[in-house]
Amino acid sequence: MKLNITTALILLTAISFSCAHKMKTESSSANHIVTGADQTEAYIDYLKNKRVAVLANPTTIIGQSHLVDSLLKRGVTIVKAFGPEHGFRGNASNGTKVADEKDPATGISIISLYGSKRKPSAADLADVDLVIFDIQDVGCRFYTYINVLRDVMEGCAENGKELMILDRPNPNGYLVDGPILNMQYKSGIGQFPIPIAHGMTIAEFAQMINGENWMQGKTCKLKIIPVKNYDHRMEYTLPVKPSPNLNTQQSIMLYPSTCLFEGTILNHGRGTYSPFTILGSPKLKDKYPFTFTPVSIPGMSESPLHMNQECFGIDLRNYDIAQLRKTGRINLQWMIELYQAYPDKARFFDQSQSKQIGSIDKLSGNAEFRQQIIAGKSEKEIRDSWEPGLSQYREIRKKYLLYP
């Protein structure tokens, strides 16, 4: 009898564990992040009998397939596509102008918004009823897809076209940090009065563009397909690299901190397969044991800084990203340390020498950051100078959030 009771208890425990495990599994599945694009049931009927244009790049996917390819198979009438920096299929290098073309896979005409123009013209939209915007962003002011978003919204607003946004998570959505852009330093890598890391998805940012009147009185009609089961604190690993030089999750998470080195004389991994995760210069030979040699890599960096020269510096490929998530801050210590270590300080921020994309003033959004590093200011002193602007931005941001 004892044996039977014991056996029964064991069976009951096993059944209870099995049920609990099943519930946990179902709950986990229910809470799985689902992008806007993947929710075809939420928008496919809305596209029926409409002439559709799609702003797309290689991150524009449903599952493993490109959105355009998938929608065409579902009978959606796609009359054209618009391509941003790097092109519709992602085959153009960083900063390279992209020409209009025909997509060899579908025969659809692709109009470049990174060539002779930045926004769709009236002629481009004349035969279009609705534009879809579906591009993966990484949550930084100097990542230019938010500029593309504003330009497409403006083109739609001027021509009475609706913009559907298939929203995607921001992998750096937890991060709201950095100095607010002083609009005197407005450029192609900074066009909005926001911090370096804005902490918003593309759809949330679109609402901010409308709400903060960043199109000078124009308002774009938006239809948003939000992400399911998402909040800004969630970790999100991108299924496709968002651009050629953000080719790993590590590079994406370090990007808000290490892209600032584009305004210095240091190579930040361009010309290697580890961009934004390694930092160095030939002149740091006596300071650091870690070395790398930038070379020309077609499609990533054809003429990197210090090409074919051995560079010495810092290796962040195994840096614990959890440290950034824990602090919720951009790392400034690497900039402070490497400036102090660099022997020719007068050249450290010399843009004419670095030949990179943007000056440190344009990247940081002001002239003070460069002066603070040169003056040896502490991280606390630098951060204190970002207030009250950063706190004010956080309050403005709350108005446009779709997710906790």
Short mmCIF file of C-alpha atoms in Angstrom, two decimals:
data_model
loop_
_atom_site.label_atom_id
_atom_site.label_comp_id
_atom_site.label_asym_id
_atom_site.label_seq_id
_atom_site.Cartn_x
_atom_site.Cartn_y
_atom_site.Cartn_z
CA MET A 1 0.00 0.00 0.00
CA LYS A 2 2.89 2.31 0.88
CA LEU A 3 4.43 1.63 -2.51
CA ASN A 4 1.17 2.48 -4.28
CA ILE A 5 0.83 5.80 -2.40
CA THR A 6 4.42 6.68 -3.18
CA THR A 7 3.93 5.77 -6.81
CA ALA A 8 0.76 7.86 -6.96
CA LEU A 9 2.56 10.85 -5.45
CA ILE A 10 5.36 10.51 -7.97
CA LEU A 11 2.86 10.34 -10.83
CA LEU A 12 0.93 13.33 -9.49
CA THR A 13 4.15 15.33 -9.19
CA ALA A 14 5.16 14.37 -12.72
CA ILE A 15 1.76 15.36 -14.10
CA SER A 16 1.86 18.68 -12.24
CA PHE A 17 5.38 19.39 -13.54
CA SER A 18 4.30 18.49 -17.07
CA CYS A 19 1.29 20.82 -16.88
CA ALA A 20 3.40 23.63 -15.42
CA HIS A 21 6.04 23.13 -18.12
CA LYS A 22 3.34 23.16 -20.80
CA MET A 23 1.85 26.37 -19.41
CA LYS A 24 5.30 27.98 -19.24
CA THR A 25 6.03 26.94 -22.83
CA GLU A 26 2.67 28.25 -24.06
CA SER A 27 3.18 31.49 -22.14
CA SER A 28 6.67 31.88 -23.60
CA SER A 29 5.30 31.28 -27.08
CA ALA A 30 2.47 33.75 -26.49
CA ASN A 31 4.95 36.42 -25.44
CA HIS A 32 7.20 35.94 -28.46
CA ILE A 33 7.95 39.22 -30.26
CA VAL A 34 6.09 39.48 -33.56
CA THR A 35 7.11 42.29 -35.90
CA GLY A 36 4.56 44.37 -37.77
CA ALA A 37 5.54 42.78 -41.09
CA ASP A 38 5.01 39.27 -39.72
CA GLN A 39 1.38 40.10 -38.82
CA THR A 40 0.12 39.82 -42.37
CA GLU A 41 -3.41 39.18 -41.13
CA ALA A 42 -3.43 42.72 -39.69
CA TYR A 43 -2.83 44.50 -42.99
CA ILE A 44 -3.12 42.24 -46.04
CA ASP A 45 -6.82 43.01 -46.57
CA TYR A 46 -6.11 46.73 -46.21
CA LEU A 47 -3.73 46.50 -49.19
CA LYS A 48 -6.31 44.93 -51.51
CA ASN A 49 -7.19 47.02 -54.57
CA LYS A 50 -4.47 49.54 -53.67
CA ARG A 51 -1.43 50.51 -55.72
CA VAL A 52 1.41 50.10 -53.27
CA ALA A 53 4.97 51.41 -53.08
CA VAL A 54 7.43 49.97 -50.58
CA LEU A 55 10.41 51.67 -48.93
CA ALA A 56 12.62 48.67 -48.29
CA ASN A 57 16.08 47.17 -47.81
CA PRO A 58 17.32 43.68 -46.87
CA THR A 59 15.81 43.99 -43.35
CA THR A 60 12.36 44.24 -44.92
CA ILE A 61 11.33 40.66 -44.34
CA ILE A 62 8.41 38.40 -43.47
CA GLY A 63 9.98 35.37 -41.85
CA GLN A 64 12.87 34.50 -44.16
CA SER A 65 11.46 36.19 -47.29
CA HIS A 66 11.69 39.77 -48.47
CA LEU A 67 8.44 41.65 -47.86
CA VAL A 68 8.10 42.63 -51.53
CA ASP A 69 8.51 39.05 -52.69
CA SER A 70 5.97 37.85 -50.11
CA LEU A 71 3.37 40.50 -50.87
CA LEU A 72 3.60 39.88 -54.61
CA LYS A 73 2.90 36.18 -54.00
CA ARG A 74 -0.15 37.22 -51.96
CA GLY A 75 -1.51 39.22 -54.89
CA VAL A 76 -0.67 42.72 -53.62
CA THR A 77 -0.15 45.26 -56.42
CA ILE A 78 3.30 46.73 -55.86
CA VAL A 79 3.96 49.36 -58.50
CA LYS A 80 7.45 50.40 -57.34
CA ALA A 81 9.94 50.36 -54.52
CA PHE A 82 12.08 53.05 -52.92
CA GLY A 83 15.62 52.31 -51.84
CA PRO A 84 17.54 54.08 -49.01
CA GLU A 85 21.29 54.18 -48.28
CA HIS A 86 22.91 50.83 -49.25
CA GLY A 87 20.09 50.23 -51.73
CA PHE A 88 16.93 48.14 -51.95
CA ARG A 89 18.84 44.82 -51.87
CA GLY A 90 21.69 46.20 -49.73
CA ASN A 91 24.44 45.95 -52.32
CA ALA A 92 25.79 49.53 -52.05
CA SER A 93 28.62 50.59 -49.76
CA ASN A 94 28.38 53.04 -46.87
CA GLY A 95 27.81 56.61 -48.08
CA THR A 96 27.80 55.60 -51.76
CA LYS A 97 25.18 57.24 -53.97
CA VAL A 98 22.66 54.74 -55.28
CA ALA A 99 21.14 54.93 -58.78
CA ASP A 100 17.60 54.08 -59.86
CA GLU A 101 17.32 50.53 -61.19
CA LYS A 102 15.04 47.60 -61.89
CA ASP A 103 14.98 44.83 -59.34
CA PRO A 104 16.30 41.76 -61.18
CA ALA A 105 14.29 39.42 -58.94
CA THR A 106 10.86 40.99 -59.52
CA GLY A 107 11.23 43.50 -62.39
CA ILE A 108 9.86 46.27 -60.15
CA SER A 109 11.27 49.76 -60.68
CA ILE A 110 13.38 50.94 -57.75
CA ILE A 111 13.67 54.67 -57.15
CA SER A 112 16.71 55.62 -55.12
CA LEU A 113 16.31 58.01 -52.20
CA TYR A 114 20.07 58.06 -51.72
CA GLY A 115 21.13 59.53 -55.02
CA SER A 116 19.86 62.66 -56.74
CA LYS A 117 16.98 63.08 -54.29
CA ARG A 118 16.03 62.25 -50.73
CA LYS A 119 12.23 62.16 -50.85
CA PRO A 120 9.62 60.84 -53.29
CA SER A 121 8.45 63.42 -55.82
CA ALA A 122 4.88 64.09 -56.95
CA ALA A 123 5.65 62.14 -60.13
CA ASP A 124 6.96 59.20 -58.09
CA LEU A 125 3.73 59.05 -56.09
CA ALA A 126 1.24 59.85 -58.85
CA ASP A 127 0.38 56.19 -59.45
CA VAL A 128 0.56 55.18 -55.78
CA ASP A 129 -2.30 54.89 -53.27
CA LEU A 130 -0.26 53.88 -50.23
CA VAL A 131 3.42 53.69 -49.24
CA ILE A 132 4.77 51.01 -46.89
CA PHE A 133 7.78 51.81 -44.70
CA ASP A 134 9.48 48.73 -43.30
CA ILE A 135 13.14 49.18 -42.39
CA GLN A 136 15.02 48.04 -39.31
CA ASP A 137 16.43 50.93 -37.27
CA VAL A 138 19.00 50.73 -34.45
CA GLY A 139 17.92 53.71 -32.37
CA CYS A 140 20.67 56.27 -33.00
CA ARG A 141 20.50 59.87 -34.19
CA PHE A 142 23.35 59.36 -36.66
CA TYR A 143 21.85 56.20 -38.17
CA THR A 144 20.26 57.78 -41.22
CA TYR A 145 17.06 55.77 -41.62
CA ILE A 146 15.15 58.17 -39.35
CA ASN A 147 16.08 60.89 -41.86
CA VAL A 148 14.67 58.71 -44.64
CA LEU A 149 11.52 58.25 -42.57
CA ARG A 150 11.00 62.00 -42.27
CA ASP A 151 11.67 62.52 -46.00
CA VAL A 152 9.18 59.82 -47.02
CA MET A 153 6.61 61.19 -44.58
CA GLU A 154 7.07 64.65 -46.06
CA GLY A 155 6.66 63.35 -49.61
CA CYS A 156 3.48 61.52 -48.59
CA ALA A 157 2.12 64.56 -46.71
CA GLU A 158 2.71 66.87 -49.67
CA ASN A 159 0.93 64.52 -52.05
CA GLY A 160 -1.93 63.28 -49.87
CA LYS A 161 -0.65 59.70 -49.57
CA GLU A 162 -0.99 57.44 -46.54
CA LEU A 163 2.10 55.85 -45.03
CA MET A 164 1.81 52.39 -43.48
CA ILE A 165 4.57 51.59 -41.01
CA LEU A 166 5.28 47.95 -40.27
CA ASP A 167 7.02 48.48 -36.96
CA ARG A 168 10.07 46.62 -35.70
CA PRO A 169 11.77 46.49 -32.28
CA ASN A 170 14.66 48.83 -31.55
CA PRO A 171 17.60 46.67 -30.39
CA ASN A 172 18.83 49.69 -28.42
CA GLY A 173 15.32 50.59 -27.27
CA TYR A 174 16.35 50.50 -23.60
CA LEU A 175 18.83 53.36 -24.19
CA VAL A 176 17.94 57.06 -24.04
CA ASP A 177 21.22 58.92 -23.65
CA GLY A 178 23.59 61.52 -25.02
CA PRO A 179 23.61 65.26 -25.66
CA ILE A 180 20.67 66.80 -27.50
CA LEU A 181 21.63 67.92 -31.00
CA ASN A 182 22.31 71.64 -31.19
CA MET A 183 20.58 72.44 -34.49
CA GLN A 184 23.54 74.62 -35.50
CA TYR A 185 25.23 71.26 -36.12
CA LYS A 186 22.41 69.80 -38.19
CA SER A 187 23.77 67.55 -40.94
CA GLY A 188 23.14 64.33 -42.80
CA ILE A 189 24.07 62.43 -39.63
CA GLY A 190 21.94 64.52 -37.29
CA GLN A 191 18.72 66.26 -38.26
CA PHE A 192 16.55 66.24 -35.13
CA PRO A 193 16.90 67.81 -31.65
CA ILE A 194 17.23 64.43 -29.96
CA PRO A 195 19.97 62.62 -28.00
CA ILE A 196 22.42 60.18 -29.59
CA ALA A 197 20.27 57.21 -28.51
CA HIS A 198 16.59 58.11 -28.87
CA GLY A 199 14.96 54.95 -27.41
CA MET A 200 12.11 54.71 -29.91
CA THR A 201 10.91 52.40 -32.66
CA ILE A 202 10.41 53.72 -36.18
CA ALA A 203 6.63 54.02 -35.68
CA GLU A 204 7.07 55.89 -32.41
CA PHE A 205 9.56 58.21 -34.06
CA ALA A 206 7.13 58.83 -36.92
CA GLN A 207 4.54 59.97 -34.39
CA MET A 208 7.14 62.30 -32.88
CA ILE A 209 7.94 63.77 -36.32
CA ASN A 210 4.26 64.60 -36.77
CA GLY A 211 3.68 65.73 -33.20
CA GLU A 212 6.76 67.93 -32.88
CA ASN A 213 6.11 69.65 -36.23
CA TRP A 214 9.42 68.58 -37.76
CA MET A 215 7.92 68.91 -41.24
CA GLN A 216 7.06 72.61 -40.85
CA GLY A 217 3.29 72.38 -40.68
CA LYS A 218 2.85 69.24 -42.75
CA THR A 219 1.28 66.13 -41.24
CA CYS A 220 1.56 62.65 -42.67
CA LYS A 221 -1.38 60.27 -42.39
CA LEU A 222 -0.03 57.16 -40.66
CA LYS A 223 -1.32 53.61 -40.39
CA ILE A 224 0.82 51.72 -37.89
CA ILE A 225 1.05 47.96 -37.48
CA PRO A 226 2.72 47.74 -34.04
CA VAL A 227 5.02 45.00 -32.77
CA LYS A 228 3.29 42.37 -30.64
CA ASN A 229 4.57 41.41 -27.17
CA TYR A 230 7.32 44.03 -27.11
CA ASP A 231 8.62 46.56 -24.62
CA HIS A 232 11.71 48.76 -24.76
CA ARG A 233 13.57 46.81 -22.10
CA MET A 234 13.53 43.57 -24.08
CA GLU A 235 16.63 42.16 -25.67
CA TYR A 236 16.13 41.75 -29.41
CA THR A 237 18.57 40.00 -31.72
CA LEU A 238 18.17 41.14 -35.30
CA PRO A 239 17.52 38.35 -37.83
CA VAL A 240 19.25 40.32 -40.61
CA LYS A 241 22.14 42.78 -40.37
CA PRO A 242 20.70 46.31 -40.73
CA SER A 243 23.63 47.56 -42.84
CA PRO A 244 26.95 46.15 -44.11
CA ASN A 245 29.04 47.44 -41.21
CA LEU A 246 26.55 46.54 -38.48
CA ASN A 247 27.15 42.88 -39.16
CA THR A 248 26.93 41.40 -35.64
CA GLN A 249 24.71 41.89 -32.62
CA GLN A 250 27.80 43.09 -30.73
CA SER A 251 28.41 45.87 -33.27
CA ILE A 252 24.75 46.94 -33.10
CA MET A 253 24.79 47.18 -29.31
CA LEU A 254 28.13 49.03 -29.20
CA TYR A 255 27.22 51.37 -32.06
CA PRO A 256 25.75 54.20 -29.91
CA SER A 257 29.09 54.40 -28.07
CA THR A 258 31.68 53.55 -30.71
CA CYS A 259 30.27 55.40 -33.73
CA LEU A 260 31.59 58.59 -32.10
CA PHE A 261 35.05 57.40 -33.14
CA GLU A 262 34.11 58.17 -36.74
CA GLY A 263 34.96 61.75 -35.75
CA THR A 264 38.50 60.84 -34.67
CA ILE A 265 41.80 59.76 -36.21
CA LEU A 266 41.24 56.21 -34.89
CA ASN A 267 40.03 53.35 -37.02
CA HIS A 268 36.91 51.83 -35.44
CA GLY A 269 36.96 48.52 -37.26
CA ARG A 270 36.13 49.64 -40.78
CA GLY A 271 38.19 47.58 -43.18
CA THR A 272 37.76 44.52 -40.93
CA TYR A 273 34.89 42.13 -40.30
CA SER A 274 34.53 43.59 -36.79
CA PRO A 275 33.39 47.19 -37.37
CA PHE A 276 32.40 49.24 -34.30
CA THR A 277 33.88 46.59 -31.99
CA ILE A 278 37.62 47.30 -32.33
CA LEU A 279 39.39 50.65 -32.02
CA GLY A 280 42.97 51.60 -32.81
CA SER A 281 45.72 53.47 -34.61
CA PRO A 282 49.32 52.82 -35.71
CA LYS A 283 50.38 55.54 -33.25
CA LEU A 284 49.19 53.54 -30.23
CA LYS A 285 51.84 50.84 -30.70
CA ASP A 286 53.49 51.46 -27.33
CA LYS A 287 50.16 51.63 -25.47
CA TYR A 288 48.19 48.48 -26.36
CA PRO A 289 49.07 44.87 -27.24
CA PHE A 290 45.93 44.19 -29.31
CA THR A 291 46.44 44.70 -33.05
CA PHE A 292 44.45 44.62 -36.28
CA THR A 293 45.11 45.70 -39.87
CA PRO A 294 42.34 47.39 -41.89
CA VAL A 295 42.13 46.36 -45.55
CA SER A 296 39.83 47.21 -48.43
CA ILE A 297 36.62 45.18 -48.23
CA PRO A 298 34.22 45.76 -51.16
CA GLY A 299 30.69 46.46 -49.99
CA MET A 300 31.85 47.33 -46.48
CA SER A 301 34.78 49.73 -46.62
CA GLU A 302 36.81 50.21 -49.78
CA SER A 303 39.24 52.81 -48.38
CA PRO A 304 39.33 52.50 -44.59
CA LEU A 305 41.36 54.78 -42.37
CA HIS A 306 44.93 53.46 -41.85
CA MET A 307 44.43 50.94 -44.65
CA ASN A 308 47.10 48.19 -44.69
CA GLN A 309 48.69 49.59 -41.53
CA GLU A 310 48.91 47.67 -38.28
CA CYS A 311 46.73 49.36 -35.66
CA PHE A 312 46.98 49.00 -31.89
CA GLY A 313 44.13 49.57 -29.49
CA ILE A 314 41.07 48.11 -27.78
CA ASP A 315 39.21 44.90 -28.59
CA LEU A 316 35.52 45.05 -27.58
CA ARG A 317 34.32 41.96 -29.43
CA ASN A 318 33.84 40.11 -26.16
CA TYR A 319 32.78 43.12 -24.09
CA ASP A 320 29.84 42.22 -21.86
CA ILE A 321 26.92 44.11 -23.37
CA ALA A 322 25.00 43.51 -20.16
CA GLN A 323 27.15 46.28 -18.65
CA LEU A 324 25.62 48.80 -21.04
CA ARG A 325 22.12 47.53 -20.33
CA LYS A 326 22.82 47.70 -16.60
CA THR A 327 23.94 51.34 -16.66
CA GLY A 328 21.53 52.43 -19.41
CA ARG A 329 24.24 54.75 -20.67
CA ILE A 330 26.53 55.30 -23.62
CA ASN A 331 30.13 54.40 -22.69
CA LEU A 332 32.32 57.52 -22.63
CA GLN A 333 35.34 55.93 -20.97
CA TRP A 334 36.72 54.53 -24.22
CA MET A 335 36.82 58.00 -25.77
CA ILE A 336 38.37 59.52 -22.64
CA GLU A 337 40.98 56.73 -22.37
CA LEU A 338 42.02 56.67 -26.01
CA TYR A 339 42.32 60.45 -26.22
CA GLN A 340 44.59 60.40 -23.19
CA ALA A 341 46.65 57.57 -24.71
CA TYR A 342 47.02 59.12 -28.17
CA PRO A 343 50.43 60.81 -28.51
CA ASP A 344 49.47 63.48 -31.09
CA LYS A 345 46.44 65.00 -29.38
CA ALA A 346 46.20 67.92 -31.80
CA ARG A 347 45.35 65.41 -34.54
CA PHE A 348 42.94 63.21 -32.56
CA PHE A 349 39.82 65.11 -33.70
CA ASP A 350 41.33 66.44 -36.94
CA GLN A 351 38.65 65.65 -39.51
CA SER A 352 40.91 66.60 -42.43
CA GLN A 353 43.22 63.81 -41.30
CA SER A 354 40.65 61.18 -40.41
CA LYS A 355 38.71 61.43 -43.72
CA GLN A 356 35.71 59.79 -42.10
CA ILE A 357 31.99 60.41 -42.41
CA GLY A 358 31.32 63.12 -39.87
CA SER A 359 33.19 65.46 -37.59
CA ILE A 360 32.99 64.78 -33.87
CA ASP A 361 30.90 67.94 -33.46
CA LYS A 362 28.28 66.65 -35.92
CA LEU A 363 28.30 63.18 -34.37
CA SER A 364 28.02 64.38 -30.77
CA GLY A 365 25.68 67.18 -31.78
CA ASN A 366 27.64 70.07 -30.30
CA ALA A 367 31.12 71.60 -29.98
CA GLU A 368 31.26 71.13 -26.21
CA PHE A 369 31.88 67.36 -26.26
CA ARG A 370 35.15 67.68 -28.16
CA GLN A 371 36.27 70.53 -25.90
CA GLN A 372 35.34 68.53 -22.79
CA ILE A 373 37.44 65.52 -23.87
CA ILE A 374 40.40 67.79 -24.67
CA ALA A 375 40.05 69.54 -21.32
CA GLY A 376 40.10 66.23 -19.46
CA LYS A 377 36.59 66.57 -18.03
CA SER A 378 35.25 63.59 -16.10
CA GLU A 379 32.37 61.48 -17.37
CA LYS A 380 30.14 62.98 -14.68
CA GLU A 381 31.00 66.51 -15.74
CA ILE A 382 30.26 65.67 -19.37
CA ARG A 383 26.95 64.00 -18.49
CA ASP A 384 25.91 66.90 -16.27
CA SER A 385 26.26 69.21 -19.29
CA TRP A 386 23.58 67.21 -21.13
CA GLU A 387 20.96 68.45 -18.72
CA PRO A 388 18.26 69.68 -18.64
CA GLY A 389 17.95 68.82 -22.32
CA LEU A 390 18.11 65.05 -21.90
CA SER A 391 15.46 64.99 -19.16
CA GLN A 392 13.21 67.26 -21.19
CA TYR A 393 13.53 64.94 -24.19
CA ARG A 394 12.56 61.95 -22.05
CA GLU A 395 9.33 63.72 -21.10
CA ILE A 396 8.55 64.60 -24.73
CA ARG A 397 9.28 61.01 -25.79
CA LYS A 398 6.61 59.65 -23.43
CA LYS A 399 3.86 61.24 -25.53
CA TYR A 400 4.68 59.09 -28.55
CA LEU A 401 5.44 55.68 -27.07
CA LEU A 402 3.49 52.66 -28.28
CA TYR A 403 5.24 50.27 -25.91
CA PRO A 404 6.20 50.33 -22.20
#
